[in-house]
Coordinates of C-alpha atoms and ligand atoms in Angstrom, one line a residue:
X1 CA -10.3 14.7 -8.2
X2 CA -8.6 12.0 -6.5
X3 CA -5.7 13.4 -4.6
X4 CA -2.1 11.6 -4.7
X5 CA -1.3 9.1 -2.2
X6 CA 2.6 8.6 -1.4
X7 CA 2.8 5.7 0.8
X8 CA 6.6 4.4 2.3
X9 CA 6.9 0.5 2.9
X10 CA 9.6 0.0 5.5
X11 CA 9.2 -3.4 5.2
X12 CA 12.0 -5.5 7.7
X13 CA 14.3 -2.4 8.1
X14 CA 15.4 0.1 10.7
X15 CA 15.9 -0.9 14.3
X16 CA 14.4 1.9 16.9
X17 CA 16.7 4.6 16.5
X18 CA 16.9 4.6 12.5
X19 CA 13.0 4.2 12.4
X20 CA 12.8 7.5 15.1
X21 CA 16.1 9.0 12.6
X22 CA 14.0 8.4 9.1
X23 CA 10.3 9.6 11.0
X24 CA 12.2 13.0 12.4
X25 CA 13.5 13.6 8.6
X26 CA 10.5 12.8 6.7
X27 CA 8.8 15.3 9.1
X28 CA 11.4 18.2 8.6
X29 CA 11.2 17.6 4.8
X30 CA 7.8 17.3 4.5
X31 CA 6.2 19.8 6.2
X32 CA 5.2 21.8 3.1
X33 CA 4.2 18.9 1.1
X34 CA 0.5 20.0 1.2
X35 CA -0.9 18.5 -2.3
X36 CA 0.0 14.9 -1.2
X37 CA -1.5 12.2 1.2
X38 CA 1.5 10.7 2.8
X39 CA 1.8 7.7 4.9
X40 CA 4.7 5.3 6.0
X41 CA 4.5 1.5 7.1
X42 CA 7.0 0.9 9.9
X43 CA 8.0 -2.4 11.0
X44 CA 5.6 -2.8 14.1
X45 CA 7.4 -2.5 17.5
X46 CA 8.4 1.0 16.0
X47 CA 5.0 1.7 15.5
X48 CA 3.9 3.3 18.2
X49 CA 7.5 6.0 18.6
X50 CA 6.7 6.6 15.0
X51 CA 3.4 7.9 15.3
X52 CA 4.5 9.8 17.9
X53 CA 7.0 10.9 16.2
X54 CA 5.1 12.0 13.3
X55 CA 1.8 13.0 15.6
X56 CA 0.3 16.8 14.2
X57 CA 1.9 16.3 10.5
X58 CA -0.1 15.2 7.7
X59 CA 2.1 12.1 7.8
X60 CA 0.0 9.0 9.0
X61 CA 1.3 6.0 10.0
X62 CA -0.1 2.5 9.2
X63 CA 1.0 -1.7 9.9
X64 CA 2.4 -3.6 7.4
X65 CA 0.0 -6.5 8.5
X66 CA -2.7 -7.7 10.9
X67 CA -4.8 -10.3 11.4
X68 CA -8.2 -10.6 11.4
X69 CA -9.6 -11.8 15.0
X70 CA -10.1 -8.9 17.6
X71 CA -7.5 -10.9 20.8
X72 CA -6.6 -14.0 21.7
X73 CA -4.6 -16.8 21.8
X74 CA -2.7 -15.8 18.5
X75 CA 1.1 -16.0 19.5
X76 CA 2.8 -13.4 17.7
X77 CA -0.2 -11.3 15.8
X78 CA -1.3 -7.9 15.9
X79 CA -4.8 -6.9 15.9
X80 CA -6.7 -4.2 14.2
X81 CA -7.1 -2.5 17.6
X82 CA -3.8 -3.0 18.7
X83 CA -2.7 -0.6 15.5
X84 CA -5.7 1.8 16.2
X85 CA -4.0 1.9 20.0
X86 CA -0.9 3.5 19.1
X87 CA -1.9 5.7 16.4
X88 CA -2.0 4.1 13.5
X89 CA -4.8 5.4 10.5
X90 CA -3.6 2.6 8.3
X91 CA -2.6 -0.9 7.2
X92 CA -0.9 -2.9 4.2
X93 CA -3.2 -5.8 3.3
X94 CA -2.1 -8.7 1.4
X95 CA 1.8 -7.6 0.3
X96 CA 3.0 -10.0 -2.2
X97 CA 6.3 -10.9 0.0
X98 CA 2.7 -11.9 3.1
X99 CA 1.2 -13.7 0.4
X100 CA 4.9 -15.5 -1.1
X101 CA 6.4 -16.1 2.2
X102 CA 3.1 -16.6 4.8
X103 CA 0.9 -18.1 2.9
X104 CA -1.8 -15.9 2.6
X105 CA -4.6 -15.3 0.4
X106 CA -7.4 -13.6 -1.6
X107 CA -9.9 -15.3 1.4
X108 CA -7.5 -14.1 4.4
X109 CA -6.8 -10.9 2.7
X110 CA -10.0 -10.6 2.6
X111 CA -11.2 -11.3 6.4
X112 CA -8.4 -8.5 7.2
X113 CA -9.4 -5.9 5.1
X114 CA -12.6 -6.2 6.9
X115 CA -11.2 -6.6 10.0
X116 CA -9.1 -3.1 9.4
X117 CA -12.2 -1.4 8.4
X118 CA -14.3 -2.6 11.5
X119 CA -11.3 -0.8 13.4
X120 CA -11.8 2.5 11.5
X121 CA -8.1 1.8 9.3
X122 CA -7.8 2.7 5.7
X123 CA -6.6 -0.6 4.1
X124 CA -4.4 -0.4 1.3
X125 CA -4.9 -3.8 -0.9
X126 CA -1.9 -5.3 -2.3
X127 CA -2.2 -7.4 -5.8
X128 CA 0.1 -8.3 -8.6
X129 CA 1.2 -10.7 -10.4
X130 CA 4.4 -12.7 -11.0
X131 CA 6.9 -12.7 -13.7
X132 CA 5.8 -16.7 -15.6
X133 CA 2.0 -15.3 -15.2
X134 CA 2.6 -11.7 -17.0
X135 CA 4.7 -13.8 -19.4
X136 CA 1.7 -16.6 -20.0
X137 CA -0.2 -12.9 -20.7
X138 CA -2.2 -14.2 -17.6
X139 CA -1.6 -10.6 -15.5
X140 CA -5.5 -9.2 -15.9
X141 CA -6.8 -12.7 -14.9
X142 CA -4.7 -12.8 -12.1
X143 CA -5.4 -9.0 -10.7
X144 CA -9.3 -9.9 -11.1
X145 CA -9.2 -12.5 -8.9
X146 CA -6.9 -10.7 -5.9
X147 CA -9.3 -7.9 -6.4
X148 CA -12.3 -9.4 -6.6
X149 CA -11.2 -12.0 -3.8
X150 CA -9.9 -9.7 -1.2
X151 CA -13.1 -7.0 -2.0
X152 CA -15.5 -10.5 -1.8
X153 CA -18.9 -8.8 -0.1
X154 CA -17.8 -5.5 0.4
X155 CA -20.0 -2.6 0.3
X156 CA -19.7 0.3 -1.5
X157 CA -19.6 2.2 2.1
X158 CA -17.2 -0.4 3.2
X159 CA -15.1 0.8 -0.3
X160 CA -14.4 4.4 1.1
X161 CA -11.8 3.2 3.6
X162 CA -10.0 1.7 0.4
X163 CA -7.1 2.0 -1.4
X164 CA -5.6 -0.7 -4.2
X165 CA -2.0 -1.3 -4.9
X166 CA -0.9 -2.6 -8.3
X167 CA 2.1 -4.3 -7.6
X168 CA 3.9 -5.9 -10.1
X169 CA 6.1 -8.9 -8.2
X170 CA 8.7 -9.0 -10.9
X171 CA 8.9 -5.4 -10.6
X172 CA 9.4 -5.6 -6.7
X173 CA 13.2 -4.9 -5.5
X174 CA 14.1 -5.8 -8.3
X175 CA 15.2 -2.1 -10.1
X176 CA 13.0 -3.5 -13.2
X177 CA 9.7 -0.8 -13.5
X178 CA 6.7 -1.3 -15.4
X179 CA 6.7 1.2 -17.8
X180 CA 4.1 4.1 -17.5
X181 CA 1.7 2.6 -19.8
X182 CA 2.0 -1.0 -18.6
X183 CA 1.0 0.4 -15.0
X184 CA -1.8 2.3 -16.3
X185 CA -3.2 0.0 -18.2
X186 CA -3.4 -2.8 -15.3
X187 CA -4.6 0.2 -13.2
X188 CA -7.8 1.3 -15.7
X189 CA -8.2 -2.8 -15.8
X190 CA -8.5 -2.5 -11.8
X191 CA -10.8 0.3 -12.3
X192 CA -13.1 -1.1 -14.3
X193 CA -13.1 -4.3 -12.0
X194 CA -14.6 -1.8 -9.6
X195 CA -16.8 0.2 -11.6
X196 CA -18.6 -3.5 -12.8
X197 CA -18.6 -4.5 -8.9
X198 CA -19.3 -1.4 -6.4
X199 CA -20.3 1.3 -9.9
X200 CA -19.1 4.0 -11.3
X201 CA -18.2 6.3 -8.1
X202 CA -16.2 3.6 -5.9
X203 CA -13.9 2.8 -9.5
X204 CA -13.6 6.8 -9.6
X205 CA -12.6 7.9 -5.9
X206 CA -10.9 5.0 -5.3
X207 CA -6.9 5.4 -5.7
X208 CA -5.1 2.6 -6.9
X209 CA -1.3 3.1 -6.5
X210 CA 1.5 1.4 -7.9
X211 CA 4.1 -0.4 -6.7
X212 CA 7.8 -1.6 -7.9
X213 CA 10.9 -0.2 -7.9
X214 CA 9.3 3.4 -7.7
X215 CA 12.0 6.0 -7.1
X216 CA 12.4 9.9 -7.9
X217 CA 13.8 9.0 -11.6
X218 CA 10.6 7.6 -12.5
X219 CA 7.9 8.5 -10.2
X220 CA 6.9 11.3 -12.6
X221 CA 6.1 9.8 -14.9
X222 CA 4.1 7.3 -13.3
X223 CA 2.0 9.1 -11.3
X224 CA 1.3 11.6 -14.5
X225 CA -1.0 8.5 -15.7
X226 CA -4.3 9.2 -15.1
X227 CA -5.4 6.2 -13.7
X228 CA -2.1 5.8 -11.4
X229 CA -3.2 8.0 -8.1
X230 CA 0.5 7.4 -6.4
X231 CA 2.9 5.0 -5.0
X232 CA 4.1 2.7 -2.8
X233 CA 7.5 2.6 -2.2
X234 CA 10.0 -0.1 -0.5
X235 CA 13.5 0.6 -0.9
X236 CA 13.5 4.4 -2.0
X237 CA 11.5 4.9 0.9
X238 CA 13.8 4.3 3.4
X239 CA 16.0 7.4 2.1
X240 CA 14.6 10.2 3.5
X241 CA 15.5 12.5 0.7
X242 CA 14.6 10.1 -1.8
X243 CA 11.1 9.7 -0.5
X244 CA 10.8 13.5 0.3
X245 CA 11.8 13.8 -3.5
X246 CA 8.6 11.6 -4.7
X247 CA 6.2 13.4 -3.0
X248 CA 7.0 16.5 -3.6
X249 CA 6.9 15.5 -7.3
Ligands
PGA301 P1 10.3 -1.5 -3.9 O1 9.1 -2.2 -3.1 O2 9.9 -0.1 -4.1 O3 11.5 -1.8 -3.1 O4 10.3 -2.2 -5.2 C1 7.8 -1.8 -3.3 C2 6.9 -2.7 -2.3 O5 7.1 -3.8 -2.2 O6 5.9 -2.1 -1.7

């Protein structure tokens, strides 16, 4: 019942032209991909040629960060709005390289994602944990609080615009997977975070995807778990036959 989400994080890469290049690919190659949500994450002064790039294809376009006040005196932010403006449906919340390099956390993750929503953009929340705390056996304890810390006083109505992202930081760039079990197992974990917090329907409709070194050798597999409802993808996403590849399965 809950439909695949591919999801492409550009992260720092592409300058205009290659981000206009990859955008006119993904379009020719995906234009049949019809049992798939798709969405990429350009690097934001390419968001707004993207989008129009990829405007009337079922490929949406989202930031890879925002912050949380509507305007202002906030040298060097994007708004909510500002994302809505040029097109965007979407927005990464909370990526573990935003909460490693730029200090943020489960409490400013959390005033985005409501800030996103407010806006009418589908969030995707990022959590996962690092290598010492998955070998301490500390991972669930860890995802439970990013969850429950970025999701603090959400409604289940607020819950329809989101989507999780189980992302393994040892497993980020680094070629190392989790294993198909080891992602579904952290992903049922997140799922019954959310059927304890917002019931039994928001932990069912709500897709949690995962993250890390996701490419078409092992995508499969992964999203054949049941409780793993996609991916998002850094490096292989930035091949346009590679990420064409994943979501057509
Ligand atoms: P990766 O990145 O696919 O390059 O491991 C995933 C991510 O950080 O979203």
């Amino acid at each position: 019942m809950r439909r695949l989400l591919i999801a492409g994080n550009w992260k720092m890469n592409t300058d205009l032209r290659e981000a206009i290049q990859l955008a006119t690919a993904l379009k020719r190659q995906l234009a049949e991909a019809e049992d798939v949500d798709l969405a990429v994450f350009p690097p934001a002064p390419f968001l707004a040629d993207v989008c129009e790039v990829l405007q009337d294809t079922a490929i949406e376009v989202g930031g890879q960060n925002l912050y949380h006040e509507p305007k202002g005196a906030f040298t060097g932010e994007v708004s909510a709005a500002m994302l809505v403006s040029v097109g965007c449906k979407r927005v990464l919340v909370g990526h573990s390289e935003r909460r490693q390099y730029f200090g943020e956390t489960d409490a400013s993750c959390n005033q985005k994602l409501r800030a996103a929503i407010a806006a009418g953009l589908r969030p995707i929340l990022c959590v996962g944990e690092v290598l010492e705390e998955r070998k301490a056996g500390r991972q669930e304890e860890v995802v439970k609080t990013q969850v429950l810390g970025g999701l603090e006083g959400f409604s289940v109505e607020d819950m329809g615009a989101v989507t999780v992202a189980y992302e393994p930081v040892w497993a980020i760039g680094t070629g190392e997977t989790a294993t198909p079990e080891q992602a579904n197992s952290m992903h049922g974990f997140i799922r019954g975070l959310l059927a304890e917090r917002f019931g039994v329907d928001v932990a069912q409709t709500t897709r949690i995807l995962y993250g890390g070194s996701m490419k078409p050798e092992n995508s499969k597999a992964l999203a054949s778990e049941p409780d793993i409802d996609g991916g998002l993808i850094g490096g292989a996403s930035l091949v346009a036959e590679k990420f064409a590849a994943i979501a057509k399965g």
